[in-house]
CSV table of C-alpha atoms in Angstrom, one decimal:
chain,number,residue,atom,x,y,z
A,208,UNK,CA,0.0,0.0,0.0
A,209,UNK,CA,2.6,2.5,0.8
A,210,UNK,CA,4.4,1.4,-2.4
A,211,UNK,CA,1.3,2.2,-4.4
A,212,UNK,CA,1.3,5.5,-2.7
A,213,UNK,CA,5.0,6.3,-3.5
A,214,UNK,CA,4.6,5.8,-6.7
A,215,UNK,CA,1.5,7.7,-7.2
A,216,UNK,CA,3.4,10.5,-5.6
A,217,UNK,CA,5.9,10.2,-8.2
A,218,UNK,CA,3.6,10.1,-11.2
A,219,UNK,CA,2.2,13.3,-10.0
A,220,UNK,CA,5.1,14.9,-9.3
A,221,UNK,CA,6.4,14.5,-13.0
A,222,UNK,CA,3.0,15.9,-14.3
A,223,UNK,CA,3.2,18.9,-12.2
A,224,UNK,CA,6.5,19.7,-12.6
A,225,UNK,CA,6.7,20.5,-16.0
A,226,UNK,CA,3.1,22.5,-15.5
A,227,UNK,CA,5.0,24.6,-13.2
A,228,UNK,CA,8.1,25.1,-15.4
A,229,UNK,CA,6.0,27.2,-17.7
A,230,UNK,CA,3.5,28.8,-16.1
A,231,UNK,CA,6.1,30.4,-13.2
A,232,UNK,CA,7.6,31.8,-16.2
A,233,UNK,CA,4.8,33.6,-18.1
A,234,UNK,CA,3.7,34.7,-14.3
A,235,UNK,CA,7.2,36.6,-14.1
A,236,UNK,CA,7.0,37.7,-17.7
A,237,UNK,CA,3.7,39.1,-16.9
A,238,UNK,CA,5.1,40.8,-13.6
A,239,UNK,CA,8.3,41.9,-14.9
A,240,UNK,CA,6.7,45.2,-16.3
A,241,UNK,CA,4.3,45.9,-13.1
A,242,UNK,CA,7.0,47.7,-10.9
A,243,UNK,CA,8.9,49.7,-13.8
A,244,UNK,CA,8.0,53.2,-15.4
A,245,UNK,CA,7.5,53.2,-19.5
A,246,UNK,CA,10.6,55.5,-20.6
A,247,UNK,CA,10.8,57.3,-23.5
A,248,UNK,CA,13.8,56.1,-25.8
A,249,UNK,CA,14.9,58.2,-28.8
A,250,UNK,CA,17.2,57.2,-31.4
A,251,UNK,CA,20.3,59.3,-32.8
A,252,UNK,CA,18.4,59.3,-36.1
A,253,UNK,CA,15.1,60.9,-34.4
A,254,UNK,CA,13.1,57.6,-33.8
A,255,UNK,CA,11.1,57.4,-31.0
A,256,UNK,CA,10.6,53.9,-29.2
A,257,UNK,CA,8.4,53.6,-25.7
A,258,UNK,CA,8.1,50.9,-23.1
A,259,UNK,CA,9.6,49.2,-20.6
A,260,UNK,CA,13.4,49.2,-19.8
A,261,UNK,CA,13.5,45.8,-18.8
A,262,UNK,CA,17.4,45.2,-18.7
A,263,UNK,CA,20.6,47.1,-19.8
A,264,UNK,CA,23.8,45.3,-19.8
A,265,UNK,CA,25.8,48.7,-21.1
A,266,UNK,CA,26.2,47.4,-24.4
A,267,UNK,CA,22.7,47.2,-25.4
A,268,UNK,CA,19.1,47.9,-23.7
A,269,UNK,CA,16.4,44.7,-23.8
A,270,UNK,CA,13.2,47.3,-24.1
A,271,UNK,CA,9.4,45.8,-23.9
A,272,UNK,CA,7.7,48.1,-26.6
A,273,UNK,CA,3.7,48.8,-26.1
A,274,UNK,CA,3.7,48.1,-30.6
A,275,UNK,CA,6.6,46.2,-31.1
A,276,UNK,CA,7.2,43.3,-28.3
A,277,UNK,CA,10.8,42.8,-26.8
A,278,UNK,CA,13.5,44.2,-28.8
A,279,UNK,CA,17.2,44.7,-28.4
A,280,UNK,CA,18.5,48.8,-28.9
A,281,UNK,CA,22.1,49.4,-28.7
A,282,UNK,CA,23.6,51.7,-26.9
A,283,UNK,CA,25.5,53.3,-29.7
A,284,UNK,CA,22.4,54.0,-31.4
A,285,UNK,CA,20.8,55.5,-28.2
A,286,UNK,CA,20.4,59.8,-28.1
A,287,UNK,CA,18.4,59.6,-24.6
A,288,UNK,CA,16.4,57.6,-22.2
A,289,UNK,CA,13.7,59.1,-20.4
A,290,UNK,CA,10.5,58.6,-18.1
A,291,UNK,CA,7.3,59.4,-19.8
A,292,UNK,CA,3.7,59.8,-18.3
A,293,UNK,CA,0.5,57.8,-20.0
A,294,UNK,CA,-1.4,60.8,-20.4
A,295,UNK,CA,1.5,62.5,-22.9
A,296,UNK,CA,1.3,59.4,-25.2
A,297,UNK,CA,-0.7,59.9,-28.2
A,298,UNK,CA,-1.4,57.6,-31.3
A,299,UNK,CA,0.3,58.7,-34.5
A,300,UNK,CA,-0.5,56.9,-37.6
A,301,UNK,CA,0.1,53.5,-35.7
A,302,UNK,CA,2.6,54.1,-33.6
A,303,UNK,CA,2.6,55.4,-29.9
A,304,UNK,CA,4.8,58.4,-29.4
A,305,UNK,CA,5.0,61.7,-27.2
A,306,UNK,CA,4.8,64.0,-30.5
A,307,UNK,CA,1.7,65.5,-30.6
A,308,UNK,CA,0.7,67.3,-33.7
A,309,UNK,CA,0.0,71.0,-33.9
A,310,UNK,CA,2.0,71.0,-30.7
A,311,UNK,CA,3.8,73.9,-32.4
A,312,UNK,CA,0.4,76.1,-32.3
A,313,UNK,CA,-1.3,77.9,-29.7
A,314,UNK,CA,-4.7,79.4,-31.0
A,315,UNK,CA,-3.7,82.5,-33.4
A,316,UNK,CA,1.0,82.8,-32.1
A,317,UNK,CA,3.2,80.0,-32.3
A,318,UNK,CA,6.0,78.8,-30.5
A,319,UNK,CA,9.6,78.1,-31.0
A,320,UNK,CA,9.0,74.3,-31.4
A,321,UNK,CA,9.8,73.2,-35.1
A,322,UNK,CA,7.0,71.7,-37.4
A,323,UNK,CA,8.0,67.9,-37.9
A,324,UNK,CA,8.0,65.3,-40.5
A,325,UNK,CA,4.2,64.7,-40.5
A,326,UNK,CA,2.9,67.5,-39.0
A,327,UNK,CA,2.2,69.7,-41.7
A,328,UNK,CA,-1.4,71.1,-41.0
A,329,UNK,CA,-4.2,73.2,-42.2
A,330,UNK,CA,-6.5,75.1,-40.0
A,331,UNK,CA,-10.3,76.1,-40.8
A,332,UNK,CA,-11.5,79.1,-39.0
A,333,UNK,CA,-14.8,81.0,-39.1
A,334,UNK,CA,-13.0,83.8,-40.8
A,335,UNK,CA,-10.9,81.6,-43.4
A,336,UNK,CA,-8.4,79.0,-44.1
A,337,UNK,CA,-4.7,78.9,-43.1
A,338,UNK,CA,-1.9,76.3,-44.3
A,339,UNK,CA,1.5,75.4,-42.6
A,340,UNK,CA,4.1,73.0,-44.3
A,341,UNK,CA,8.1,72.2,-42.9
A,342,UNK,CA,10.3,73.1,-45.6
A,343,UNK,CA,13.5,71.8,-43.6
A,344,UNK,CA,13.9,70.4,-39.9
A,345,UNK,CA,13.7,73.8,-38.9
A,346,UNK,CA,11.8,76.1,-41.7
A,347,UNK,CA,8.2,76.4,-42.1
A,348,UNK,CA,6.3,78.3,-44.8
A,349,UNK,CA,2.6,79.3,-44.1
A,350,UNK,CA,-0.4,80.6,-46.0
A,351,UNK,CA,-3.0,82.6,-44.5
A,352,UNK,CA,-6.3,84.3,-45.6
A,353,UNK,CA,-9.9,84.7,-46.0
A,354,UNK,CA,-13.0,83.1,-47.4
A,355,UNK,CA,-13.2,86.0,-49.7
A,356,UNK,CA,-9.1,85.4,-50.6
A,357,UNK,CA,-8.0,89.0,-49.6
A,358,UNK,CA,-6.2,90.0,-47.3
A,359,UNK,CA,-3.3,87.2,-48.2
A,360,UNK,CA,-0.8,86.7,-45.4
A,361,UNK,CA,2.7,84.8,-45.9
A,362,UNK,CA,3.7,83.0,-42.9
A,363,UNK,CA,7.8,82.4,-41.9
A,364,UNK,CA,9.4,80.1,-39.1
A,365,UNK,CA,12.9,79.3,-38.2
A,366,UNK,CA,13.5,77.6,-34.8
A,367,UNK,CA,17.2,77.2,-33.9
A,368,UNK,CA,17.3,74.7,-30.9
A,369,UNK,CA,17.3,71.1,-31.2
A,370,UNK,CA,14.1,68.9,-29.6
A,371,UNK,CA,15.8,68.1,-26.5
A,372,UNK,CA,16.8,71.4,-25.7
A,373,UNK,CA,15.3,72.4,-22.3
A,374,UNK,CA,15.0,76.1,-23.6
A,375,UNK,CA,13.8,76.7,-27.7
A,376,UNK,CA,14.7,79.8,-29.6
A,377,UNK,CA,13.0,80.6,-33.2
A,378,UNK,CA,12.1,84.0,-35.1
A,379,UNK,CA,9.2,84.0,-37.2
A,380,UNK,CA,7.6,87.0,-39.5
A,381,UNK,CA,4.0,87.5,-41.3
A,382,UNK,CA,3.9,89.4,-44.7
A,383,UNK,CA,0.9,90.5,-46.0
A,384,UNK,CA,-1.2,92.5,-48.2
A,385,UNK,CA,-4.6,94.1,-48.5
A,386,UNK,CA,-5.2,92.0,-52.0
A,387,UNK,CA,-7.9,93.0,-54.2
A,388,UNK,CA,-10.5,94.6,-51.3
A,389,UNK,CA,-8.1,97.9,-52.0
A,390,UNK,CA,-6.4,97.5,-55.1
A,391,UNK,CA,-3.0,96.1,-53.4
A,392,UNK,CA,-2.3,99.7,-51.8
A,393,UNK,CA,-2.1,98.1,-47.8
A,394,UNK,CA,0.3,96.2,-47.0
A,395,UNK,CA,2.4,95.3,-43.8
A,396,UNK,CA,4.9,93.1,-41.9
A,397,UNK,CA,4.9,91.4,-38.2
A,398,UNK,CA,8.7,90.1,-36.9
A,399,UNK,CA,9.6,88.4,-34.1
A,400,UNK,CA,11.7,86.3,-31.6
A,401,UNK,CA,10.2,83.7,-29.0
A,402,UNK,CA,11.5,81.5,-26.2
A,403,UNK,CA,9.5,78.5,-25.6
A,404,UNK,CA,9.7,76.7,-22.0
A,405,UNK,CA,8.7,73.2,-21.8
A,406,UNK,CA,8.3,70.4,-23.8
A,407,UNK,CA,5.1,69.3,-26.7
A,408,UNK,CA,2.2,68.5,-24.2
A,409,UNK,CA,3.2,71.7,-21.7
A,410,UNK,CA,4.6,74.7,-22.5
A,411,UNK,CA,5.1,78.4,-21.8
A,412,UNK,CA,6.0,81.1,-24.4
A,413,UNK,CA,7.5,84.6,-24.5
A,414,UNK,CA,7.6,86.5,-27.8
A,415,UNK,CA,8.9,90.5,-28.3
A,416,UNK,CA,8.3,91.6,-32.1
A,417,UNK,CA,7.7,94.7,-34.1
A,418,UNK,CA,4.3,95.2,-36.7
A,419,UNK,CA,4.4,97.7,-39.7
A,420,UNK,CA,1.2,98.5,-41.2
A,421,UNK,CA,0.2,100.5,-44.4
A,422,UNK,CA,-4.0,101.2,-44.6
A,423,UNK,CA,-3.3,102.5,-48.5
A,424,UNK,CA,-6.6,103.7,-48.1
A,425,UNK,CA,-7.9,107.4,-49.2
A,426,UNK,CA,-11.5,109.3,-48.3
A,427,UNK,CA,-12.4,112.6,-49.5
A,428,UNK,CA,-15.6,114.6,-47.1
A,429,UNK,CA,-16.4,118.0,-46.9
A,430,UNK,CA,-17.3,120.4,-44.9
A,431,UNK,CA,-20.7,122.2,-45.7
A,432,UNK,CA,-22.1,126.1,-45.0
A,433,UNK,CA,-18.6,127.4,-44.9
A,434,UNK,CA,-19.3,130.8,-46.8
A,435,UNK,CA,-16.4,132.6,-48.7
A,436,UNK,CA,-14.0,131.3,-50.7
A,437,UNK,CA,-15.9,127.8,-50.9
A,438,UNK,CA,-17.6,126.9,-54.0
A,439,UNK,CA,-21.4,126.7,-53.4
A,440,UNK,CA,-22.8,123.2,-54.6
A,441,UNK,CA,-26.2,122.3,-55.9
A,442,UNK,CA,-27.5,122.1,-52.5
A,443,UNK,CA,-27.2,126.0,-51.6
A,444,UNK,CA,-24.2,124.6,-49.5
A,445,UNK,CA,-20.5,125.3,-49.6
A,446,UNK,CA,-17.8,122.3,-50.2
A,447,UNK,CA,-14.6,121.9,-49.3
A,448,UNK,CA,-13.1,118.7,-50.3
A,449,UNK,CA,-11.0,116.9,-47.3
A,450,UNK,CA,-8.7,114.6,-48.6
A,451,UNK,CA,-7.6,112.3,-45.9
A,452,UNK,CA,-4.5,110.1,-46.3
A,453,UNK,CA,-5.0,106.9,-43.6
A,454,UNK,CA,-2.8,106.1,-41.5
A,455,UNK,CA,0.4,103.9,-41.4
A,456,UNK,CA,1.2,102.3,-37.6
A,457,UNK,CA,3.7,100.9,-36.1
A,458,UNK,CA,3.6,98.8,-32.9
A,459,UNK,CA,6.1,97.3,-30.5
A,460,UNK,CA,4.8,93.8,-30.0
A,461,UNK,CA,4.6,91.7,-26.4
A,462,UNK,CA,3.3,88.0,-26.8
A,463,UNK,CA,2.6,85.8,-24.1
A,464,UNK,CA,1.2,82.0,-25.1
A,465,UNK,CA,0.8,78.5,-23.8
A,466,UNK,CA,-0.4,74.9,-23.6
A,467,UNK,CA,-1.5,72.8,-20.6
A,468,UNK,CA,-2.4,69.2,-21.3
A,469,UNK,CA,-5.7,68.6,-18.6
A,470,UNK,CA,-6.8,65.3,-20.0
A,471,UNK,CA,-6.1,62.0,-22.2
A,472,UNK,CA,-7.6,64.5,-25.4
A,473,UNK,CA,-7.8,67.7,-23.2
A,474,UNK,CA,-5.5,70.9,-23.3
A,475,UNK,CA,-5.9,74.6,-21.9
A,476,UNK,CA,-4.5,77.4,-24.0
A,477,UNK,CA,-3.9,80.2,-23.3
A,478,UNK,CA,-2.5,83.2,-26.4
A,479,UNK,CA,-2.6,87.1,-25.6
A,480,UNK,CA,-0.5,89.9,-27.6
A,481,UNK,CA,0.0,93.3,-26.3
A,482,UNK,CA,0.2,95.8,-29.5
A,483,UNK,CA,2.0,99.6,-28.4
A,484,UNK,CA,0.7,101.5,-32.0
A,485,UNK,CA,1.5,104.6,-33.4
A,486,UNK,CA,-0.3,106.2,-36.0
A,487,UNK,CA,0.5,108.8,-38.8
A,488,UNK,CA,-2.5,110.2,-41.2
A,489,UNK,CA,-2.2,113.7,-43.1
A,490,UNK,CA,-5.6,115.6,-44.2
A,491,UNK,CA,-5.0,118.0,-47.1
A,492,UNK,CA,-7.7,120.8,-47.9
A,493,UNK,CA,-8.6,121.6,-51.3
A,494,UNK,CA,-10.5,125.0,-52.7
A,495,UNK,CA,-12.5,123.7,-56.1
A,496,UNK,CA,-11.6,126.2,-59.0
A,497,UNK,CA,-14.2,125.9,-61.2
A,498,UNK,CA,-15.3,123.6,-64.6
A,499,UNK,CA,-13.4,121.3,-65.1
A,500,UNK,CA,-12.2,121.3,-61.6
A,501,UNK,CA,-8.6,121.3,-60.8
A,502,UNK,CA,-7.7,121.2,-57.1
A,503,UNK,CA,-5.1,123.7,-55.0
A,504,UNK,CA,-3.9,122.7,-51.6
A,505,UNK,CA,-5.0,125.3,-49.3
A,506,UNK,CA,-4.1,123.4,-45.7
A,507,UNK,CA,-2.2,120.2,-44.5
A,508,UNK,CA,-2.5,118.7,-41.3
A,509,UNK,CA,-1.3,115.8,-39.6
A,510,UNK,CA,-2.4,114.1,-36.7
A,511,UNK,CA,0.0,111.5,-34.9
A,512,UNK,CA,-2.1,108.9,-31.9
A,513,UNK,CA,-0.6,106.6,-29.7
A,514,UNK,CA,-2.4,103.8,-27.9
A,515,UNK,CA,-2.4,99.9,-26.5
A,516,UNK,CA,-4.6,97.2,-28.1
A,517,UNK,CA,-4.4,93.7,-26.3
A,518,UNK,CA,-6.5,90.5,-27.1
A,519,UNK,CA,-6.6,87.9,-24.7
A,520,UNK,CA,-7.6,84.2,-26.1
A,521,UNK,CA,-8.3,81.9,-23.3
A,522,UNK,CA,-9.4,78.4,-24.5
A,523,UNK,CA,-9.9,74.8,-25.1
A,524,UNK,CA,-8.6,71.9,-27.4
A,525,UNK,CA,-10.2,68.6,-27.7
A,526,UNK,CA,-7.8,65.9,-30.0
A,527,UNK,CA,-10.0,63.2,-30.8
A,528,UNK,CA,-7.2,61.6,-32.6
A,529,UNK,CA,-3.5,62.4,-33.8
A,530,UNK,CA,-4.3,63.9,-37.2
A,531,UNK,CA,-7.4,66.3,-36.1
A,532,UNK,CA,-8.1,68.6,-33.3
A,533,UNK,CA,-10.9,71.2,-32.6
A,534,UNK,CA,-10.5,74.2,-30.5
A,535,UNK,CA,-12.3,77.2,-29.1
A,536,UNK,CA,-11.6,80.2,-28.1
A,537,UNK,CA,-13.4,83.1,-25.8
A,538,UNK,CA,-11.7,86.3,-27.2
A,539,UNK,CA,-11.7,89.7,-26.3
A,540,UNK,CA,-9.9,92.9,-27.7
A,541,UNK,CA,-9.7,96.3,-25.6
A,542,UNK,CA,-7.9,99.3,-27.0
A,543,UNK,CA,-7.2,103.0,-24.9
A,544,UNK,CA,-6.3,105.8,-27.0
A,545,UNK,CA,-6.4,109.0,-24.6
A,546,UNK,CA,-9.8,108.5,-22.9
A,547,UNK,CA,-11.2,105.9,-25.2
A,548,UNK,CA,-11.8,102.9,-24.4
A,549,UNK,CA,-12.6,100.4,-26.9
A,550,UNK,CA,-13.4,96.7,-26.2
A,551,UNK,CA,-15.7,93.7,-27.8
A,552,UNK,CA,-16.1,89.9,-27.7
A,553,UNK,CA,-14.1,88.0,-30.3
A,554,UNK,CA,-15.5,84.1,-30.0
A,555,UNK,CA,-13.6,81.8,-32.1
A,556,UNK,CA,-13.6,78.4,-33.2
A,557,UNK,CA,-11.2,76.0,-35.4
A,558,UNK,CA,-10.3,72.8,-36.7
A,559,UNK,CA,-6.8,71.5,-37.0
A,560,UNK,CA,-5.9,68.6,-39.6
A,561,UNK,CA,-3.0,67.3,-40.8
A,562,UNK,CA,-1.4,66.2,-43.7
């Protein structure tokens, strides 16, 4: 009896052994990620790779990707290893990676960061359609305009620092022109510098820039009942014809814009500029001299105003996925000159695609 024990003991024994021998294993293979941060791992040629360090033997890292499985990364090919949080992963055409797109944007300024491979984007607002395309790893070219396709505005970015840089440094200028709404007579210019703090998912931004602008519009009005030298008009009234030159102005620039990711598809922006203008317009006075009429300056003024505008553009962006985005803004513009004080709502509302 005790020998048919023993070797019923035995029997089970060699089942159970083997049963163990591969389950213990898939149990640590299963646990080996549970007490270990995903890291961030990026490539010297700009590859991104995220998941679990699970061993590094100096030579080469064994990583446990969240797309890939278990993969081997030398070190040699390695630029850096960092943590990374689940919330600043995104989805990008497949793969998982902390590159968000229009991460360079805020709502109307930019900042410093570069547009990428891949992030080339289009944005629809209620006023009219805007392009943005990388030229180089560090040059963007824009397009921006209207529904109506006037006024046309050329857009210009160069960031300096490299994507790990803990500080980012670009300029950026817009170029535009009043187009066909006033025969291609305005025109103006917007340069600036910026300093971006943080990284794509949170970030802080300082700009300091310098806006020209040309009206290139002209109004003639008159004054009426001005007996003397003043031609008397059909009416029984007198005319003299005010020419009025509009004005050109020039503004110091302040920017102040940024991003704050507050949910898996969730970010706060924020986008302000503080405009310090200037303004130049001449009115000339003319005496009519009869049939046909030729015209002889008889006064010329000019009028010089200074003033602050600001807008302030608090709001919302919802990414649904890594190629679109829709955001919202609750706008509002104030300007002083002297005593008056100017100031209106500017809601505003865009979607962000790329392509």
């Amino acid at each position: 009896m005790k020998t048919n024990f023993l070797l019923i003991t035995l029997i089970l024994l060699s089942f159970s052994t083997p049963i163990f021998s591969q389950v213990q294993p898939d149990s640590l293979s299963a646990n080996s990620t549970a007490d270990k941060t995903k890291v961030l791992v990026t490539l010297t040629d700009g590859t991104e790779r995220i998941g679990y360090l699970l061993s590094d033997d100096g030579r080469e890292i064994l990583l446990e990707t969240l797309t890939l499985g278990k993969i081997y990364i030398e070190k040699i090919k390695i630029k850096s290893i960092k943590p990374v949080l689940e919330e600043d992963l995104v989805i990008y055409e497949g793969e998982i990676t902390t590159k968000a797109a229009f991460s360079t944007r805020y709502y109307f300024t930019t900042n410093a960061m570069p547009i990428e491979k891949g992030e080339n984007y289009y944005m629809i607002n209620l006023y009219g359609p805007e392009i943005h395309y990388a030229v180089s790893p560090h040059l963007s070219v824009g397009i921006m305009t209207t529904w109506i396709a006037s006024p046309f505005i050329l857009a210009l970015k160069y960031s300096f620092s490299k994507e790990d840089s803990k500080v980012k440094f670009a300029v950026g200028t817009l170029i535009g022109t009043s187009g066909y709404l006033n025969q291609f007579r305005g025109y103006g210019s917007l340069g600036w510098g910026m300093m971006t703090f943080g990284d794509r998912s949170n970030n802080i931004t300082l700009s300091l820039g310098y806006s020209f602008i040309r009206i290139g519009s002209n109004n003639y009005y008159y004054y009426v009942d001005k007996p003397g030298t003043y031609l008397v008009n059909q009416w029984g009234g007198y005319d003299a014809p005010q020419y009025v030159e509009y004005p050109t102005i020039k503004a110091p620039v302040f920017g102040l814009g940024g991003i704050k990711k507050i949910g898996a598809k969730a970010s706060f922006i924020f986008d302000s500029m503080v405009f310090f203008y200037n303004t130049d317009r001449s009115n000339n006075t003319y005496i009519n001299n009869g049939n046909p009429v030729t015209s002889v300056t008889i006064g010329r003024v000019t009028e010089n105003r200074t003033g602050v505008m600001m807008y302030l553009m608090p709001g919302i962006r919802i990414q649904s996925n890594a190629k679109s985005a829709f955001q919202i803004a609750f706008a509002g513009v104030t300007a002083w000159s002297g005593d008056n004080v100017t100031s209106f709502p500017v809601p505003s509302v865009s979607w962000l695609k790329t392509f």
